[in-house]
XYZ file of C-alpha atoms in Angstrom:
305
model
C 1.603 116.034 150.780
C -0.904 115.567 152.853
C -4.413 114.639 152.086
C -5.713 118.301 152.516
C -2.933 119.817 150.218
C -3.744 117.116 147.244
C -7.551 118.344 147.674
C -6.744 121.688 147.438
C -4.291 121.307 144.591
C -7.271 119.533 142.442
C -9.529 122.570 143.544
C -11.740 119.993 145.073
C -11.585 121.211 149.061
C -14.878 121.850 150.545
C -14.588 124.234 153.250
C -16.522 123.809 156.323
C -19.509 125.944 156.056
C -20.087 124.301 152.425
C -23.735 123.096 151.990
C -24.526 121.008 149.090
C -28.117 121.958 149.308
C -27.845 125.851 149.585
C -24.518 126.336 147.210
C -24.799 123.141 145.015
C -21.248 123.208 143.665
C -18.154 125.041 144.648
C -18.176 127.611 141.471
C -21.415 129.073 143.191
C -19.967 129.014 146.550
C -16.777 131.212 145.372
C -19.091 133.153 143.159
C -17.513 132.237 140.041
C -18.176 131.283 136.485
C -16.588 127.495 135.695
C -14.671 129.391 132.718
C -13.451 131.921 134.880
C -11.833 135.269 133.183
C -13.143 133.846 129.646
C -16.568 134.179 130.802
C -16.609 137.531 132.359
C -18.881 139.036 129.439
C -21.236 135.941 129.412
C -24.219 138.010 130.535
C -23.910 140.061 127.130
C -23.384 136.870 125.568
C -19.837 136.915 124.701
C -17.337 134.447 125.395
C -13.135 134.796 125.081
C -11.824 131.870 122.958
C -8.750 131.247 121.387
C -9.236 132.022 117.418
C -7.193 130.824 114.557
C -7.013 133.058 111.593
C -8.382 130.889 108.806
C -6.462 132.746 106.165
C -3.883 135.611 105.509
C -4.825 138.818 106.196
C -3.550 142.200 106.322
C -4.209 144.745 108.759
C -5.697 147.696 107.814
C -4.433 150.131 110.293
C -0.587 149.107 109.906
C -0.573 147.316 107.088
C 1.185 143.929 108.688
C 0.501 140.470 107.477
C -1.262 138.287 109.559
C -0.229 134.476 108.479
C -2.714 131.800 108.395
C -3.121 130.170 111.691
C -1.748 133.146 113.922
C -3.931 133.188 117.201
C -5.856 135.678 119.030
C -7.570 136.133 122.053
C -11.064 136.760 120.298
C -14.799 137.605 121.510
C -17.238 135.282 120.307
C -21.089 135.986 120.176
C -23.972 135.439 117.769
C -24.990 138.241 115.811
C -27.593 136.482 113.366
C -28.820 133.240 111.953
C -28.922 131.584 108.371
C -31.656 129.658 108.562
C -31.572 127.197 111.863
C -27.442 127.657 111.866
C -25.915 130.544 113.971
C -23.749 133.258 112.428
C -20.897 133.757 114.639
C -18.462 136.895 115.222
C -15.082 136.906 116.522
C -13.670 140.413 117.382
C -9.719 140.516 118.422
C -7.260 143.280 118.568
C -3.898 143.448 116.691
C -1.079 144.932 118.770
C -1.111 148.077 116.774
C -4.895 148.895 118.348
C -6.497 147.529 115.450
C -10.204 145.783 116.248
C -10.399 143.076 113.528
C -14.152 141.351 113.345
C -14.187 138.368 111.160
C -17.581 136.392 110.905
C -18.784 133.017 109.641
C -20.703 132.571 106.518
C -22.728 129.131 106.607
C -24.379 130.352 103.293
C -20.936 129.793 101.428
C -19.049 127.747 104.117
C -16.003 130.159 105.064
C -15.388 133.074 106.738
C -15.623 136.983 105.883
C -13.591 139.953 106.909
C -15.939 142.411 108.138
C -13.740 145.211 109.734
C -10.094 146.497 110.610
C -8.536 143.791 107.989
C -8.507 142.878 104.372
C -8.250 139.170 102.847
C -5.147 138.224 100.826
C -5.996 137.553 97.644
C -5.033 133.882 96.486
C -5.387 132.302 93.135
C -6.490 128.439 93.370
C -6.915 125.798 90.763
C -8.843 122.436 92.329
C -6.944 120.375 89.534
C -2.997 121.729 90.785
C -4.151 121.203 94.352
C -5.379 117.278 93.391
C -8.910 117.959 94.799
C -12.615 117.868 93.850
C -13.775 121.349 93.136
C -17.504 121.940 94.463
C -20.323 122.992 92.207
C -20.965 126.830 92.265
C -24.506 128.146 92.393
C -24.880 128.128 88.334
C -23.514 124.447 88.031
C -26.261 123.690 91.319
C -29.056 125.395 88.911
C -28.451 124.005 85.675
C -28.211 120.130 87.488
C -32.230 121.009 88.874
C -32.747 120.866 84.902
C -34.428 117.378 84.077
C -32.285 117.418 80.353
C -29.013 118.622 82.152
C -29.048 116.577 84.625
C -29.700 113.384 82.299
C -26.715 114.742 80.037
C -24.867 114.926 83.119
C -25.920 111.425 83.895
C -24.632 110.130 80.607
C -21.526 111.918 80.815
C -20.670 110.169 84.221
C -21.904 106.515 82.643
C -19.154 107.228 79.824
C -16.583 108.481 82.258
C -16.911 105.421 84.530
C -16.593 103.251 81.057
C -13.606 104.563 80.395
C -12.279 104.539 84.011
C -13.184 100.872 84.513
C -11.320 100.165 81.346
C -8.210 101.983 82.574
C -8.372 100.238 85.938
C -8.872 96.810 84.090
C -5.911 97.175 82.170
C -3.888 98.301 85.133
C -4.706 95.381 87.218
C -3.925 93.246 84.166
C -0.133 94.653 83.831
C 0.252 94.367 87.663
C -1.254 90.766 87.688
C 1.294 90.172 84.655
C 4.134 91.756 86.292
C 3.770 90.003 89.626
C 3.091 86.668 88.364
C 6.733 85.594 87.831
C 8.688 87.712 90.488
C 11.609 86.073 90.290
C 12.020 86.390 86.373
C 11.178 89.853 86.609
C 13.748 90.684 89.235
C 16.451 88.822 87.166
C 15.293 90.868 84.380
C 15.810 93.989 86.154
C 19.266 93.285 87.976
C 20.599 91.827 84.554
C 19.854 95.523 83.040
C 21.178 97.436 85.740
C 24.510 95.563 85.762
C 24.676 96.209 81.965
C 24.187 99.973 82.452
C 26.452 99.917 85.169
C 29.142 98.672 82.800
C 28.505 100.724 80.043
C 28.670 103.824 82.979
C 31.920 102.504 83.915
C 33.426 102.129 80.444
C 32.340 105.671 79.265
C 33.460 106.939 82.455
C 37.064 105.185 81.802
C 36.923 106.699 78.267
C 36.131 110.065 79.356
C 38.988 110.083 81.503
C 41.031 109.397 79.039
C 40.085 112.322 76.828
C 40.702 114.686 79.999
C 44.136 113.331 80.625
C 45.173 113.648 76.778
C 43.149 117.275 76.607
C 44.398 118.297 79.702
C 41.068 119.142 80.965
C 39.975 119.111 84.882
C 38.258 116.143 86.269
C 35.354 118.043 87.113
C 34.272 118.601 83.305
C 31.501 116.813 81.857
C 31.843 115.416 78.606
C 29.108 115.041 76.107
C 28.557 111.784 74.281
C 30.253 111.049 71.094
C 27.922 111.436 68.196
C 28.157 110.345 64.361
C 28.263 114.317 63.324
C 31.430 114.502 65.871
C 33.199 111.735 64.243
C 32.360 113.321 61.076
C 33.823 116.655 61.684
C 37.087 115.519 63.415
C 37.681 113.152 60.359
C 37.553 116.190 57.832
C 39.216 118.464 60.131
C 42.259 116.432 61.338
C 43.334 114.894 57.823
C 46.020 111.975 57.834
C 46.788 108.909 57.757
C 43.296 107.649 59.210
C 41.426 109.488 56.768
C 43.534 108.186 53.733
C 42.910 104.378 54.862
C 39.278 104.864 54.720
C 39.882 105.110 50.360
C 39.615 101.205 50.494
C 38.556 99.072 47.611
C 35.431 98.347 49.493
C 34.743 101.983 48.776
C 35.078 101.965 45.267
C 33.181 98.659 45.268
C 30.002 100.406 47.041
C 30.452 103.253 44.572
C 30.291 100.755 41.678
C 27.328 98.705 42.981
C 25.081 101.914 43.783
C 25.574 103.265 40.479
C 22.847 102.519 38.006
C 23.164 99.453 35.718
C 21.675 101.865 32.754
C 24.300 104.480 33.156
C 28.216 104.380 32.029
C 30.146 101.558 32.803
C 33.073 103.386 33.478
C 34.684 102.947 37.110
C 35.100 106.250 38.645
C 38.797 107.152 39.498
C 39.872 108.607 42.755
C 40.133 112.032 41.105
C 36.389 111.939 39.892
C 35.426 111.540 44.034
C 36.457 114.759 45.122
C 38.385 117.706 43.978
C 41.990 118.009 42.830
C 44.840 117.010 45.249
C 45.229 114.175 47.489
C 43.536 115.952 50.488
C 40.508 116.965 48.364
C 40.113 113.456 47.404
C 40.481 112.187 50.662
C 38.231 114.624 52.652
C 35.589 113.966 49.629
C 35.971 110.161 50.177
C 35.401 110.471 53.536
C 32.470 112.612 53.515
C 31.058 110.067 51.133
C 31.873 107.300 53.004
C 30.286 108.559 56.040
C 26.917 109.190 54.501
C 27.135 112.960 53.710
C 25.584 114.569 50.805
C 27.276 115.379 47.314
C 27.031 119.278 47.882
C 28.925 118.528 51.573
C 31.244 116.289 50.138
C 31.979 118.560 47.718
C 32.145 121.562 50.371
C 34.958 119.508 52.243
C 36.941 118.676 49.477
C 36.844 122.252 48.502
C 37.924 123.228 52.261
C 40.619 121.070 52.434
C 42.009 122.135 48.978
C 41.813 125.599 50.109
C 43.508 124.620 53.228
């Protein structure tokens, strides 16, 4: 590329009849504004800019939702002042033909939809967003009161003291944890290994139960509880239940009796209902820590079966 073509590509080409004293700049020589088409209404105080919608709005003509951040070619002009701050107006055209006008509100530090659209109502909570909520006019007016200001100062002082205590406790905890990182890491790894072994043993037992019961491998089994073992023992009576009626249970029954009561040793028939099944169910329920009513109910159910 020649030097002349390079100069034209950068718009730095000065024609032979260009007079710096007369034309001052290439824009004046060509009779155009530096902003080109964006400044075609600059004599009216209007400048065309690329404007982003500050919040979600709905067009009043077609009802279409215009999302926050959508861009339009808007005409920007000043329509007033709030003290020394200018109030700017942005006028843009929607594809349906509606003219949307949005103005700045320096008093409340926000934008206002003047015409052509309506703002989408959205609830906002500073606590949910994790930000600090700015005080409103009523709060500002209340803080102008000397007594309210003093009360607010006392509350801030109490809040600072509470926060300092909390921060100090966190610092002490972090210092104690990071004091011996090798021991902490060793304890964490040992705990992780124990949990991993327990999870592997539980998974192995669950697989055996699934194969025994003919269940699919994808079925998750709930952890076994004491009540599950009690119900299973009372429902499936057999040699295992009969084996629980031992001399140790009779000895525990005697030891739990009052020394001022009858000294007669209870027989097997006194433990539950009639029959070997009733006695087995009652003894099982009693040995597992159930109440007398539950033991008698289990014995009655076993006798009826």
